[in-house]
Amino acid sequence: MFSRREFLQWAAVTTAATGYMGSLTRVAAQQRLTQDDLLKFDSKGSITLLHFTDVHAQLKPVYFRPPSENYGVGAFEGIPPHLVGEEFLSHFGIKRGSPLAYAHTMVDYVDMARTYGRLGGLDRTATLVKAIRAERGDNNVLFLDGGDTWQGSYTSLKTNGQDMVDCMKLLKPDAMVGHWEFTFGEDRVKEIVDDLGYPFLASNVFDTEWDEPVFEHTAFYEAGGHKVAVIGQAMPYTPIANPRWMIPNWSFGIRPEVIQANVDAAREAGAAVVVLLSHNGFDVDQKLATVVNGIDVILTGHTHDAVPEAIKIGNTLLLSSGSHGKYLGRVDLEVKDGRVTDYHSALIPVFSDVIDPDPEMAAKIDEVRAPYEAECNRVIGKTSGLLYRRGNFNGTWDDLICQGIMEERDAELAFSPGFRWGTTLLPGDDITIDDLYNQTSMNYPSVYRLEFTGTQIKEILEDVCDNLFNKDPFFQQGGDMVRVGGMAYSCAPKESIGNRISNMTMIKTGEPIEADRSYVVAGWASVNEGVEGPAVYDLMENYITRHKVIDIPRNDTVKVIGMN
């Protein structure tokens, strides 16, 4: 791949030569993008780390609109990854209308998507990984999977994650970590790990009875003539963000003292390079880099952030490689006298229209999808507008889900969880079963119907908001704000818990939500055991099929206060 400077020069040239990108055809764009261009890279040293994270079971190329809001608070306000749109482009020196602008921002998104097409696809990722291994030498490259790999699609739900496991084996990762993997339950996770063929690392997962590690915490490799230690870190708040009853015998947490002990042990064992393969989230790992000594590289995941190159915090490099297979992260390291002396990094956008699919992986994808292909491609409706999920407060997919569950469950209000996974549909696209399950595929899908008082509703919103906007990232759990249907409110992210949510009103009447009044609320993905109600994907199939054409209006029901 290009060096960052070369890539930006190339992007500027392509834009200057063609003008406004909305006027380009995809064929013209493809003529300017080639697989060889994407693989050009300013190589350093003898060690290459490849990072792939948060694919959420997307085997095929996807559209995925980057967020329109990504607010940071405290020390993390206004810095990566909390930059979007024009601010992101300005900070990283990326020209509007360029390929990188499309890969990283929502600016001119629909026109850019129609110009450059989908990104990702495990067969395209396989092509890049194999090419880099061939260039650098197999023994010099470590390919590391940051987790959230097995969950997020129709076929992953129907196969209990086996489709992803089988395909990933062909990529031959050197190690992986997890988060949504744990929602398959303890028994299924252990069954897969026993047959995985490479380490499933988790330094922070302990048995609740014996307080002993459940999984390996560190794996050692010889790469580029040096000893490399990879320490794994699972999502620390898994039993809070997801159902504890699925993993009742395991405890999690950030456990920085455990990480420090494992780093020290790795150094004592002769490791010249220490890598933390993490599913903590970007801000958690920004702080972790300041409190744990001796980590050379943190490859982070969970929050789906994508930055064009690694940032440096003290002596630690931090790279986040996006989500849904859109990118392949690369970090080259030069090591002398037992320490890292130089590096180069980049995030390779996986433009699926210009990368040759790897035949072996393409055949495997066809094989694992074959029993389900007809159902996956079954059309249930059409969208007149852009359907996307990402953004701190709302996305049109969740607006649609809120509308559907209010109507189908006869509720006054609706809650939809602020998941960051879920692909995008362009205006005029058909909605298929595959598309619906990309938003809803999970093992606790029941749509509940309960009564909450106005006070309880505020408490729920305040609690989720604190998980997102706590100034101490060690108290953040990732995800975006719970989406709401049927109500409007104001949010002040910089305030303290209990003081962020105000002006809650019913959209239909404009009347304030009363503290003591009970409201019928429908929602899904409750972490409680034994929740009763239809599965969200069945409910939404009924709703979309009945309405046929989906038209989601602009949502201005959340007013954000005190943020630039």
XYZ file of C-alpha atoms in Angstrom:
564
model
C 0.000 0.000 0.000
C 1.006 3.642 -0.358
C 2.704 5.484 2.431
C 0.220 7.908 3.934
C 1.804 10.834 2.078
C 1.731 8.978 -1.249
C -1.862 7.855 -0.692
C -3.031 11.400 0.030
C -1.196 12.730 -3.011
C -2.775 10.012 -5.135
C -6.227 10.716 -3.730
C -5.853 14.431 -4.428
C -4.767 13.747 -7.998
C -7.721 11.470 -8.721
C -10.134 14.027 -7.313
C -8.588 16.977 -9.158
C -8.709 15.041 -12.399
C -12.397 14.195 -12.108
C -14.103 16.977 -10.146
C -17.131 16.277 -7.985
C -17.190 12.579 -7.230
C -20.939 12.226 -7.555
C -20.538 12.649 -11.312
C -18.120 9.754 -11.696
C -19.166 6.324 -12.775
C -17.918 3.279 -10.895
C -15.996 2.157 -13.967
C -14.013 5.384 -13.964
C -13.271 4.996 -10.269
C -12.071 1.437 -10.783
C -9.682 2.584 -13.492
C -7.999 4.829 -10.923
C -7.907 2.260 -8.119
C -5.934 -0.948 -8.476
C -5.069 -3.793 -6.185
C -1.372 -3.034 -6.615
C -1.986 0.552 -5.471
C -3.633 -0.671 -2.275
C -0.756 -3.022 -1.519
C 2.011 -0.431 -1.898
C 3.536 0.265 1.515
C 6.606 1.931 2.979
C 7.923 -1.233 4.610
C 9.960 -1.062 7.813
C 12.046 -3.595 9.677
C 11.319 -7.300 9.627
C 8.022 -7.664 11.541
C 4.554 -7.035 10.096
C 1.388 -7.045 12.180
C -1.922 -7.365 10.329
C -5.078 -6.468 12.232
C -8.665 -7.368 11.406
C -11.511 -6.693 13.842
C -15.280 -6.430 14.345
C -16.236 -8.080 11.052
C -19.542 -9.168 12.663
C -19.904 -12.239 10.464
C -19.913 -10.311 7.177
C -18.521 -12.753 4.652
C -19.392 -10.638 1.618
C -18.651 -7.011 0.664
C -20.893 -4.433 2.326
C -21.884 -0.815 2.436
C -21.248 0.658 5.877
C -21.840 4.366 6.403
C -19.416 5.891 8.938
C -20.988 7.807 11.851
C -22.305 11.337 11.663
C -21.701 11.835 15.413
C -18.905 10.439 17.548
C -18.607 12.687 20.585
C -15.687 12.481 22.983
C -15.694 14.003 26.461
C -13.031 15.130 28.904
C -9.492 14.592 27.653
C -10.847 12.833 24.555
C -13.011 15.637 23.180
C -12.138 16.725 19.658
C -9.360 14.190 19.047
C -9.323 10.881 17.149
C -11.452 8.879 17.043
C -14.006 11.544 18.002
C -13.901 13.364 14.696
C -16.394 12.912 11.873
C -17.077 14.318 8.453
C -15.227 17.456 7.431
C -13.350 17.620 10.757
C -11.993 14.117 10.198
C -10.905 14.997 6.656
C -9.207 18.196 7.812
C -7.394 16.541 10.732
C -5.921 13.752 8.598
C -5.340 15.861 5.485
C -7.750 13.860 3.341
C -9.321 15.560 0.337
C -13.098 15.563 0.078
C -14.239 13.268 -2.717
C -11.181 11.014 -2.487
C -11.299 7.243 -1.907
C -10.146 7.686 1.690
C -12.888 10.268 2.282
C -15.445 7.651 1.252
C -13.856 4.913 3.327
C -13.714 7.017 6.496
C -16.602 9.521 6.485
C -20.275 9.990 5.704
C -19.548 13.069 3.531
C -21.403 12.728 0.188
C -21.942 9.130 1.240
C -24.586 7.963 -1.227
C -22.819 9.432 -4.266
C -19.485 8.080 -3.078
C -20.943 4.625 -2.402
C -22.366 4.474 -5.902
C -19.000 5.557 -7.273
C -16.669 3.257 -5.346
C -18.986 0.414 -4.414
C -18.840 -1.902 -1.448
C -15.907 -2.578 0.846
C -14.825 -5.743 2.575
C -15.527 -9.365 1.783
C -13.496 -12.100 3.433
C -12.291 -13.325 0.035
C -10.832 -9.882 -0.702
C -9.235 -9.706 2.738
C -7.708 -13.139 2.067
C -6.171 -11.801 -1.147
C -4.505 -8.926 0.706
C -3.293 -11.101 3.587
C -1.790 -13.680 1.246
C -0.092 -10.979 -0.830
C 1.476 -9.349 2.228
C 2.602 -12.727 3.596
C 4.211 -13.484 0.240
C 5.938 -10.094 0.153
C 7.215 -10.126 3.738
C 7.605 -13.855 4.308
C 5.159 -16.005 6.292
C 7.458 -16.142 9.298
C 7.623 -12.370 9.536
C 3.864 -11.672 9.521
C 1.401 -12.035 12.399
C -2.276 -11.850 11.438
C -4.385 -10.993 14.491
C -8.180 -11.117 14.826
C -9.601 -8.531 17.243
C -12.902 -10.326 17.865
C -16.615 -9.771 17.226
C -16.033 -12.200 14.403
C -18.621 -14.961 14.798
C -21.848 -12.945 15.283
C -23.920 -10.608 13.127
C -25.527 -12.342 10.134
C -28.262 -14.778 9.166
C -25.821 -17.598 8.479
C -23.826 -17.061 11.672
C -27.055 -17.291 13.677
C -28.230 -20.427 11.894
C -24.837 -22.180 12.135
C -23.995 -21.064 15.679
C -20.970 -19.223 14.311
C -19.585 -22.207 12.424
C -19.685 -20.435 9.061
C -17.260 -17.810 10.331
C -15.063 -20.318 12.137
C -14.668 -22.406 8.981
C -13.860 -19.410 6.799
C -11.463 -17.812 9.272
C -9.472 -21.034 9.481
C -8.477 -20.456 5.861
C -7.081 -17.044 6.798
C -4.969 -18.755 9.475
C -4.965 -16.068 12.179
C -2.167 -16.299 14.707
C -4.539 -15.380 17.570
C -7.928 -13.855 18.333
C -9.883 -12.297 21.204
C -13.613 -12.012 21.779
C -16.760 -10.180 22.811
C -19.997 -11.105 20.988
C -18.468 -14.569 20.697
C -19.513 -15.061 24.332
C -23.206 -14.638 23.441
C -23.080 -18.135 21.989
C -22.758 -19.361 25.589
C -19.964 -20.971 27.600
C -20.350 -24.459 26.169
C -20.359 -23.343 22.535
C -17.388 -20.999 23.044
C -15.335 -23.771 24.640
C -16.348 -26.191 21.875
C -15.160 -23.801 19.161
C -11.969 -22.803 21.000
C -10.989 -26.455 21.437
C -11.179 -26.922 17.655
C -9.985 -23.479 16.556
C -6.383 -24.325 15.730
C -5.003 -20.991 16.989
C -5.059 -19.266 20.406
C -8.188 -17.601 21.767
C -6.576 -15.144 24.165
C -8.189 -13.422 27.153
C -5.980 -12.198 29.980
C -8.978 -10.685 31.769
C -11.450 -13.617 31.852
C -11.361 -15.557 35.109
C -13.282 -18.491 36.526
C -15.610 -17.157 39.247
C -15.142 -20.171 41.511
C -11.359 -20.576 41.418
C -10.353 -17.066 40.256
C -8.108 -18.617 37.630
C -7.706 -17.661 33.953
C -10.215 -19.405 31.683
C -8.190 -18.960 28.485
C -4.559 -18.460 27.500
C -3.461 -14.907 28.200
C -0.248 -14.695 26.134
C 1.034 -16.349 22.978
C 4.687 -16.166 21.884
C 5.930 -16.098 18.296
C 9.218 -15.811 16.421
C 8.809 -13.143 13.758
C 11.506 -11.382 11.796
C 14.156 -12.992 13.963
C 12.647 -11.586 17.186
C 10.447 -12.944 19.965
C 6.991 -11.361 19.924
C 4.458 -11.677 22.728
C 0.739 -11.185 21.986
C -1.451 -10.610 25.049
C -5.209 -10.901 24.621
C -7.930 -8.762 26.161
C -11.637 -9.588 25.859
C -14.333 -6.913 26.077
C -14.192 -6.118 29.823
C -17.896 -5.364 30.335
C -19.287 -8.401 28.527
C -21.469 -9.628 31.460
C -23.031 -6.138 31.721
C -23.443 -5.244 28.055
C -24.592 -8.780 27.233
C -26.469 -11.422 29.244
C -24.568 -12.706 32.265
C -26.716 -15.845 32.290
C -24.983 -16.970 29.095
C -21.575 -16.967 30.818
C -22.420 -17.378 34.532
C -19.083 -18.885 35.556
C -16.776 -16.266 34.058
C -15.831 -12.800 35.298
C -14.298 -10.046 33.177
C -13.059 -6.484 33.813
C -10.224 -4.337 32.486
C -7.716 -5.643 35.071
C -4.785 -3.331 34.208
C -2.727 -4.911 36.982
C -3.097 -8.316 35.313
C -2.070 -6.864 31.954
C 0.986 -5.245 33.563
C 1.974 -8.548 35.158
C 1.633 -10.331 31.817
C 3.659 -7.650 30.042
C 6.412 -7.933 32.649
C 6.389 -11.729 32.353
C 6.629 -11.492 28.565
C 9.648 -9.200 28.819
C 11.293 -11.531 31.322
C 10.694 -14.382 28.867
C 12.702 -12.499 26.253
C 10.020 -10.744 24.205
C 11.488 -7.887 22.161
C 7.994 -6.809 21.098
C 4.824 -6.865 23.204
C 1.466 -6.505 21.468
C -1.878 -6.104 23.229
C -4.641 -7.551 21.053
C -7.571 -5.778 22.640
C -11.341 -5.539 22.519
C -11.457 -2.748 25.091
C -12.424 0.101 22.776
C -10.378 3.051 21.544
C -10.646 5.403 24.538
C -10.138 2.638 27.101
C -6.939 1.665 25.324
C -5.831 5.293 25.032
C -5.928 5.448 28.825
C -4.505 1.946 29.247
C -1.441 2.997 27.256
C -0.716 5.575 29.966
C -1.091 3.232 32.961
C 0.533 0.013 31.706
C 4.227 0.153 30.876
C 6.027 -1.865 28.242
C 3.376 -2.341 25.539
C 4.776 -1.584 22.085
C 1.544 -1.874 20.073
C -2.129 -1.961 21.014
C -4.395 -3.269 18.272
C -7.809 -2.187 19.512
C -11.371 -3.042 18.577
C -14.956 -2.952 19.886
C -15.850 0.684 19.179
C -15.568 0.230 15.381
C -13.349 3.290 15.037
C -11.100 3.578 12.000
C -8.067 5.870 11.814
C -5.816 6.067 8.720
C -2.653 5.438 10.730
C -1.611 4.466 14.244
C -1.411 7.171 16.879
C 1.418 7.208 19.406
C 0.803 7.526 23.141
C 4.115 7.684 24.974
C 6.026 4.685 23.641
C 2.908 2.764 22.598
C 1.376 2.656 19.124
C -2.427 2.402 19.003
C -4.271 1.287 15.863
C -7.992 0.713 15.429
C -8.979 -1.100 12.244
C -12.660 -0.271 11.844
C -15.340 -2.906 11.353
C -17.349 -5.111 8.991
C -14.254 -6.105 7.007
C -13.876 -2.611 5.508
C -10.187 -2.383 6.404
C -7.038 -4.351 7.029
C -4.682 -2.717 9.501
C -0.931 -2.997 8.955
C 1.943 -2.066 11.261
C 5.582 -2.739 10.319
C 8.144 -2.706 13.097
C 11.907 -2.309 13.054
C 13.568 -3.878 16.099
C 17.162 -3.358 17.223
C 18.864 -4.356 20.467
C 15.644 -5.832 21.836
C 13.391 -2.813 21.299
C 11.239 -1.167 18.622
C 13.207 1.616 16.931
C 11.008 2.532 13.963
C 7.605 1.763 12.483
C 5.170 2.481 9.693
C 1.413 1.962 9.781
C -1.675 2.281 7.609
C -5.254 1.190 7.332
C -5.861 -0.490 3.984
C -9.409 0.110 2.699
C -10.700 -3.127 1.175
C -12.297 -1.781 -2.015
C -14.053 -4.926 -3.153
C -14.526 -3.896 -6.782
C -10.780 -3.624 -7.429
C -9.408 -6.541 -5.378
C -9.394 -10.000 -6.903
C -11.325 -12.461 -4.722
C -9.174 -15.249 -3.339
C -10.500 -18.417 -5.057
C -10.074 -20.668 -2.019
C -11.926 -18.301 0.311
C -14.601 -17.491 -2.279
C -15.333 -21.189 -2.684
C -15.572 -21.681 1.079
C -17.944 -18.696 1.431
C -20.174 -20.158 -1.270
C -20.070 -23.521 0.489
C -21.066 -22.300 3.950
C -23.791 -20.022 2.555
C -25.245 -22.500 0.053
C -27.917 -24.014 2.339
C -29.191 -20.522 3.197
C -28.592 -18.509 0.020
C -32.170 -18.577 -1.283
C -33.595 -17.441 2.046
C -30.895 -14.798 2.508
C -31.748 -13.296 -0.891
C -35.523 -13.322 -0.346
C -36.816 -9.770 -0.814
C -39.237 -8.494 1.831
C -39.403 -4.803 0.898
C -37.631 -1.792 -0.528
C -36.164 1.352 1.010
C -36.739 4.771 -0.497
C -33.974 6.345 1.582
C -30.596 5.507 3.123
C -30.786 2.882 5.867
C -27.799 2.950 8.216
C -27.121 2.408 11.913
C -24.064 4.347 13.099
C -24.178 7.629 14.998
C -24.140 8.377 18.718
C -27.893 8.995 18.947
C -29.808 7.594 16.019
C -29.638 5.881 12.666
C -32.399 5.157 10.191
C -32.246 1.381 10.637
C -33.024 1.775 14.336
C -35.656 4.424 13.604
C -37.276 1.784 11.409
C -36.994 -0.855 14.122
C -38.518 1.501 16.691
C -41.437 2.235 14.363
C -41.928 -1.457 13.726
C -41.944 -2.599 17.331
C -44.252 0.244 18.428
C -46.768 -0.738 15.764
C -46.400 -4.506 16.093
C -46.442 -4.461 19.914
C -48.971 -1.625 20.299
C -46.589 0.468 22.421
C -46.361 4.179 23.125
C -42.556 4.219 23.163
C -39.766 2.017 21.879
C -36.151 1.293 22.774
C -33.595 -0.128 20.358
C -30.070 -0.844 21.639
C -27.200 1.311 20.393
C -25.382 -1.511 18.632
C -22.606 -0.394 16.301
C -22.889 -3.429 14.043
C -25.220 -3.522 11.058
C -24.687 -2.732 7.389
C -26.104 0.004 5.134
C -28.648 0.028 2.294
C -28.665 2.724 -0.380
C -31.839 4.527 -1.505
C -33.878 2.318 -3.807
C -32.288 -0.936 -2.630
C -34.324 -4.049 -1.972
C -34.476 -5.188 1.657
C -33.655 -8.877 1.935
C -33.693 -11.332 4.811
C -29.900 -11.052 4.807
C -30.161 -7.283 5.280
C -32.655 -7.607 8.131
C -30.536 -10.135 10.018
C -27.437 -7.983 9.566
C -29.202 -5.599 11.982
C -30.840 -8.098 14.325
C -28.944 -11.401 14.363
C -28.443 -12.386 17.998
C -29.253 -15.074 20.552
C -31.518 -12.959 22.790
C -33.863 -11.314 20.256
C -37.201 -11.227 22.138
C -39.240 -8.021 21.822
C -40.641 -7.248 25.262
C -43.668 -5.097 26.117
C -43.541 -3.539 29.571
C -44.683 -0.500 31.503
C -42.147 2.055 32.738
C -42.769 5.275 34.598
C -41.330 8.528 33.313
C -38.813 8.382 36.151
C -37.686 4.908 35.104
C -37.355 5.996 31.474
C -35.102 8.880 32.481
C -33.028 6.583 34.682
C -32.546 4.155 31.777
C -31.428 6.936 29.441
C -29.118 8.421 32.085
C -27.509 5.050 32.760
C -26.843 4.276 29.091
C -25.624 7.832 28.528
C -23.095 7.481 31.346
C -21.803 4.267 29.792
C -21.112 6.252 26.634
C -19.989 9.650 27.968
C -18.295 8.990 31.308
C -15.154 11.147 31.347
C -13.168 8.200 32.672
C -12.979 5.730 29.768
C -12.507 2.852 32.201
C -16.215 3.282 32.972
C -17.307 3.323 29.340
C -18.818 0.177 27.894
C -18.795 1.036 24.199
C -21.804 1.109 21.929
C -23.912 4.135 21.109
C -26.879 5.693 22.877
C -30.053 3.620 23.135
C -32.355 4.623 20.316
C -35.866 5.757 21.239
C -39.108 5.839 19.327
C -42.121 7.988 20.151
C -40.294 10.524 22.301
C -37.888 13.461 22.052
C -35.305 14.600 24.584
C -32.214 16.733 25.129
C -28.812 15.339 26.059
C -25.821 17.167 27.574
C -22.925 14.652 27.273
C -20.497 16.755 29.357
C -22.759 16.775 32.418
C -22.642 14.177 35.215
C -24.942 11.197 35.529
C -28.457 12.247 36.447
C -28.039 15.621 34.757
C -27.570 14.717 31.102
C -31.155 13.958 30.042
C -33.885 16.624 30.022
C -36.944 17.888 28.121
C -38.438 14.432 27.546
C -41.641 14.807 25.521
C -44.102 12.613 23.638
C -43.750 13.229 19.900
C -47.431 12.643 19.104
C -48.788 15.155 21.604
C -45.811 17.354 22.460
C -46.650 16.819 26.114
C -43.869 16.342 28.692
C -43.236 12.807 29.880
C -44.557 12.722 33.422
C -42.384 11.259 36.165
C -45.175 9.267 37.850
C -47.157 8.187 34.804
C -46.690 4.695 33.356
C -45.947 4.293 29.641
C -46.141 1.157 27.516
C -42.629 0.558 26.168
C -41.480 -2.087 23.698
C -37.862 -2.971 23.086
C -35.472 -5.795 22.318
C -32.115 -7.293 23.313
C -32.831 -7.241 27.039
C -29.998 -8.882 28.986
C -32.492 -10.441 31.416
C -33.205 -14.157 31.233
C -36.638 -15.447 30.248
C -37.817 -12.365 28.341
C -41.121 -13.046 26.580
C -42.036 -11.767 23.152
C -41.531 -12.423 19.441
C -38.044 -12.410 17.961
C -37.161 -8.981 16.582
C -36.242 -10.359 13.162
C -39.633 -12.105 12.836
C -41.492 -9.013 14.009
C -39.636 -6.729 11.626
C -40.086 -9.103 8.706
C -43.844 -8.856 9.251
C -43.683 -5.054 9.503
C -41.511 -4.515 6.413
C -43.480 -7.025 4.330
C -46.739 -5.295 5.170
C -45.433 -1.773 4.443
C -43.516 -2.853 1.300
C -41.708 0.479 0.759
C -39.852 1.958 3.738
C -39.535 5.722 4.036
C -37.814 6.951 7.202
C -38.012 10.729 7.730
C -35.142 12.798 9.088
C -34.885 12.309 12.854
C -34.306 15.513 14.843
C -35.854 14.293 18.078
C -32.617 14.323 20.101
C -31.103 17.727 20.845
C -27.435 17.596 21.859
C -26.385 20.368 24.245
C -22.911 21.749 24.919
C -20.948 19.937 22.207
C -19.190 21.525 19.241
